[in-house]
PDB file of C-alpha atoms in Angstrom:
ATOM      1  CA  UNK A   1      28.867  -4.715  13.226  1.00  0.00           C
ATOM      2  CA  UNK A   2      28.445  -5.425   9.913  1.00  0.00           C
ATOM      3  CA  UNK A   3      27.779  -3.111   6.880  1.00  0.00           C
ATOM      4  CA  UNK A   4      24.272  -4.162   6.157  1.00  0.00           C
ATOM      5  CA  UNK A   5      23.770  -3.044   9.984  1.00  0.00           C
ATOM      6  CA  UNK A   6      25.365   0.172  10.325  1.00  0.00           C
ATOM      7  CA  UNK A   7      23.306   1.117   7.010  1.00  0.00           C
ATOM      8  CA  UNK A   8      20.203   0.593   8.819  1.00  0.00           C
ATOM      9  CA  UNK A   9      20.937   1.906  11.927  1.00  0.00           C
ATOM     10  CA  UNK A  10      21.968   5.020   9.658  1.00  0.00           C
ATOM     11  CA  UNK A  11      18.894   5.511   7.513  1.00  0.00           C
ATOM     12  CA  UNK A  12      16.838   5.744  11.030  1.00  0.00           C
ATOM     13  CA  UNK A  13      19.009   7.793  12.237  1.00  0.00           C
ATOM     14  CA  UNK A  14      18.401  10.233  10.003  1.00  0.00           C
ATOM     15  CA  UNK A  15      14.858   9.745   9.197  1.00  0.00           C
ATOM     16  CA  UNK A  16      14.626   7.978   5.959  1.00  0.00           C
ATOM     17  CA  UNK A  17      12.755   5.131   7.146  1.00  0.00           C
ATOM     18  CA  UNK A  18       8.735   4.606   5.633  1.00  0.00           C
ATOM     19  CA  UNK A  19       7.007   5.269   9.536  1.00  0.00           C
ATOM     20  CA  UNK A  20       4.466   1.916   9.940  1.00  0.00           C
ATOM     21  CA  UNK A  21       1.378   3.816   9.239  1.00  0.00           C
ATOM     22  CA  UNK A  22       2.703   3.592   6.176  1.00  0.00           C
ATOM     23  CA  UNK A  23       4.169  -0.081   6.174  1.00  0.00           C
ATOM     24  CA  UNK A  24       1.526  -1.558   7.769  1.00  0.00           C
ATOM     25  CA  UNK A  25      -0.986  -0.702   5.537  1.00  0.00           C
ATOM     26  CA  UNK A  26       1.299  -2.058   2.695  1.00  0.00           C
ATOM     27  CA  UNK A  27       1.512  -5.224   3.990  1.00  0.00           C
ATOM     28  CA  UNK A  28      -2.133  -5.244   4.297  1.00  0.00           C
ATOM     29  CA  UNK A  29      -3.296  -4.453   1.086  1.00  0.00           C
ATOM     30  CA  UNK A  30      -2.138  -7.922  -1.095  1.00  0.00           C
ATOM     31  CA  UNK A  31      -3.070  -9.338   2.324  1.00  0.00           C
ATOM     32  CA  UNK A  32      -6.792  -8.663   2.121  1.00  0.00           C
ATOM     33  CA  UNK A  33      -7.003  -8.370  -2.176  1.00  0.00           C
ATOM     34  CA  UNK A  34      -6.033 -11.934  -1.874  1.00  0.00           C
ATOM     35  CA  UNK A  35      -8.809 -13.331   0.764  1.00  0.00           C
ATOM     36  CA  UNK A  36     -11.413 -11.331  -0.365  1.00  0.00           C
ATOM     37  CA  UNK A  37     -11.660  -8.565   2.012  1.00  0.00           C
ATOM     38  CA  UNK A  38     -12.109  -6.193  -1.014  1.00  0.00           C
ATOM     39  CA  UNK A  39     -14.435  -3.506   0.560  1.00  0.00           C
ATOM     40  CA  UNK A  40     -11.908  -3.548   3.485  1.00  0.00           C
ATOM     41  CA  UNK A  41      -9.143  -2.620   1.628  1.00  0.00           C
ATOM     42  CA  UNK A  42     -10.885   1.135   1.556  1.00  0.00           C
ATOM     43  CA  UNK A  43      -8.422   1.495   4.870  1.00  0.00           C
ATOM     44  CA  UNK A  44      -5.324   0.660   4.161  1.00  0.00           C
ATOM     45  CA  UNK A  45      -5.187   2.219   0.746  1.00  0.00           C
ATOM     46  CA  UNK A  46      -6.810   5.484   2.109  1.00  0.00           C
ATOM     47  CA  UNK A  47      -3.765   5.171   5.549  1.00  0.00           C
ATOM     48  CA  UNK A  48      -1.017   4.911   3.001  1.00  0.00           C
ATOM     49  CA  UNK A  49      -2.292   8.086   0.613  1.00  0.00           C
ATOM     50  CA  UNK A  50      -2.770   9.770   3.722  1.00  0.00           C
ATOM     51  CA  UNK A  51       0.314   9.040   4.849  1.00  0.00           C
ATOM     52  CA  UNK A  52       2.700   9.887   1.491  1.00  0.00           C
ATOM     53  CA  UNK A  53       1.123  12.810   0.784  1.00  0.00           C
ATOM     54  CA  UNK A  54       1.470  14.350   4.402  1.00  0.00           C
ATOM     55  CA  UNK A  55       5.282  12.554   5.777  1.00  0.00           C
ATOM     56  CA  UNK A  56       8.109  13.773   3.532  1.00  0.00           C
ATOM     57  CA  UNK A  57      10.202  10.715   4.476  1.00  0.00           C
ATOM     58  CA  UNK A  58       8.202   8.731   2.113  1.00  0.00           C
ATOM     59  CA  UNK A  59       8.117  10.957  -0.846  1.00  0.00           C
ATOM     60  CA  UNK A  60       9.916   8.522  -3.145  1.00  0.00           C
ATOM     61  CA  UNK A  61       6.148   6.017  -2.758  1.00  0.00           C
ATOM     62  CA  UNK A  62       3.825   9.035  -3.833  1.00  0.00           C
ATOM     63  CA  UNK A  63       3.307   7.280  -7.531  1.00  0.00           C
ATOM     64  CA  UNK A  64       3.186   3.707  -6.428  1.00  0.00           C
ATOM     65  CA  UNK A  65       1.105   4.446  -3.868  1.00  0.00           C
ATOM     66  CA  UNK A  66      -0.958   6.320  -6.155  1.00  0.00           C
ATOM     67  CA  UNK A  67      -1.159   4.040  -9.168  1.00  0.00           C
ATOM     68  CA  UNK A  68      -2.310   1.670  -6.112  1.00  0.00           C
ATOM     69  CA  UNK A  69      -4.842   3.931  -4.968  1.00  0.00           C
ATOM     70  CA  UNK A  70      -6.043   4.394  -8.916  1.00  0.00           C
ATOM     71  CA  UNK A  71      -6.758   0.872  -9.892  1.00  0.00           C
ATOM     72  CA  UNK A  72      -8.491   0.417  -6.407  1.00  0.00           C
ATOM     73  CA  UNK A  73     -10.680   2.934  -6.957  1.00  0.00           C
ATOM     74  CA  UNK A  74     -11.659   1.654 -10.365  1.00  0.00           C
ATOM     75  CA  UNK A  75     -13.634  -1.237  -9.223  1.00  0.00           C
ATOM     76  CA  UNK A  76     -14.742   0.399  -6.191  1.00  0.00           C
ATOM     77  CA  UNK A  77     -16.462   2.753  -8.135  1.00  0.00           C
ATOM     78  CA  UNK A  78     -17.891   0.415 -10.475  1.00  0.00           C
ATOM     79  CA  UNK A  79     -19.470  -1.119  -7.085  1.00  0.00           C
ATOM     80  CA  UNK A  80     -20.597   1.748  -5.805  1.00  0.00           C
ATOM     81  CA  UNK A  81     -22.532   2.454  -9.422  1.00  0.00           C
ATOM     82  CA  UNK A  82     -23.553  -1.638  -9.731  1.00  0.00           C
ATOM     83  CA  UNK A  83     -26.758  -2.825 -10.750  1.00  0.00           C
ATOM     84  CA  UNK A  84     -26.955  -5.537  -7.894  1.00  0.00           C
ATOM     85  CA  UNK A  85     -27.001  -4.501  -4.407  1.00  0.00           C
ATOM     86  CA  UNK A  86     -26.160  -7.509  -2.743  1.00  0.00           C
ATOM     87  CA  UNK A  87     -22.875  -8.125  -4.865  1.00  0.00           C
ATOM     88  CA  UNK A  88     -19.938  -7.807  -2.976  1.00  0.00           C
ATOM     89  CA  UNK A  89     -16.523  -6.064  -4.284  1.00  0.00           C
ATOM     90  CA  UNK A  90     -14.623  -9.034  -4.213  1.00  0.00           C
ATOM     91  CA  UNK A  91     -17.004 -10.600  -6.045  1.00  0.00           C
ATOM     92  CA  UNK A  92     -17.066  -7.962  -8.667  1.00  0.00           C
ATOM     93  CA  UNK A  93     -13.241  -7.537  -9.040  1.00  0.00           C
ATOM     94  CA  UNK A  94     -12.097  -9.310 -11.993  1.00  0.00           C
ATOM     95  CA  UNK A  95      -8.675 -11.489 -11.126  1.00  0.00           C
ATOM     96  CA  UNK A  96      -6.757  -9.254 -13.518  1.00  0.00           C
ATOM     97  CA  UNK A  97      -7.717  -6.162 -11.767  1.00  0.00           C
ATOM     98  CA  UNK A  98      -7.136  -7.946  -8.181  1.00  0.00           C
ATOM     99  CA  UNK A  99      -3.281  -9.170  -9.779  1.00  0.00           C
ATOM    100  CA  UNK A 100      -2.308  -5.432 -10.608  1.00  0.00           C
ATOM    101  CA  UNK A 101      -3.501  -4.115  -7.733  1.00  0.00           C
ATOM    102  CA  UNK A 102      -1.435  -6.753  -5.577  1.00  0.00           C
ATOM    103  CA  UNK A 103       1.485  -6.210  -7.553  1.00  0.00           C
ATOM    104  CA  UNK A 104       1.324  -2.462  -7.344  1.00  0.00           C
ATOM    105  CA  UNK A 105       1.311  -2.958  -3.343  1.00  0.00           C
ATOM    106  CA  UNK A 106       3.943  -5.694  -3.748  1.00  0.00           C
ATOM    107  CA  UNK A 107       6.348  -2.811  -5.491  1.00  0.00           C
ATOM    108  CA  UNK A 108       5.464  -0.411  -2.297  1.00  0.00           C
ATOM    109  CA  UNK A 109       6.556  -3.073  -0.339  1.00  0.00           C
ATOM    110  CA  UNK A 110       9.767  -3.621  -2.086  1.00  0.00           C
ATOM    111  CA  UNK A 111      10.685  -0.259  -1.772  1.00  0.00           C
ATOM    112  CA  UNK A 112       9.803   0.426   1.943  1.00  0.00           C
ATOM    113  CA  UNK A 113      11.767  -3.274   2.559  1.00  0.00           C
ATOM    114  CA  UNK A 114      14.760  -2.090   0.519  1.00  0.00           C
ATOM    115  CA  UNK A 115      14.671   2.120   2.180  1.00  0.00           C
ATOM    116  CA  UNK A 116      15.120  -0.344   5.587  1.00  0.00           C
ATOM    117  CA  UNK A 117      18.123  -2.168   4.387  1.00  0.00           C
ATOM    118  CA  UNK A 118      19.734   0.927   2.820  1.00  0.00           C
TER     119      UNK A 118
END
């Protein structure tokens, strides 16, 4: 068994593992950003707030998760306040916006990839 193994197999032994309604919803987030499921996104960002604030296991993700949570609800509430009702939030989410909010989730992602490894 090798060390990278028995490091794993030792972090879920004793619990420090993110739980996948956390992960999941990580790996979601960049997922639908990028193919402009905007409004969509609501779910996974709301499962993984949900989920740091109430499983201590994934303490260490509380600000990541909330800067995430932040700059998605910036634009969301800019739709929610628009002037056109037929435009869509990922048509109203400028790229910049989109980029930070997919590299905020990418960071999450890092960190609940590298809690795995050890």
């Amino acid at each position: 068994m090798t060390t990278l193994e028995s490091t794993a197999r030792s972090n879920r032994e004793a619990g420090k593992v993110a739980p996948r309604y956390v992960a999941w919803p990580a790996y979601a987030v960049p997922v639908l950003i990028l193919t402009g499921f905007g409004l969509v996104t609501t779910l996974p960002i709301v499962l993984m707030s949900y989920g740091v604030l109430r499983d201590a296991r994934v303490k260490a993700l509380r600000w990541w998760v909330g800067l995430t949570a932040g700059l998605f609800a910036i634009p969301l509430v800019g739709w929610l306040f628009r002037a056109d009702p037929e435009a869509s939030l990922s048509s109203m989410l400028h790229p910049a916006m989109a980029g930070a909010i997919v590299l905020s989730s990418l960071v999450v992602i890092a960190k609940i990839v590298r809690s795995h490894r050890g």
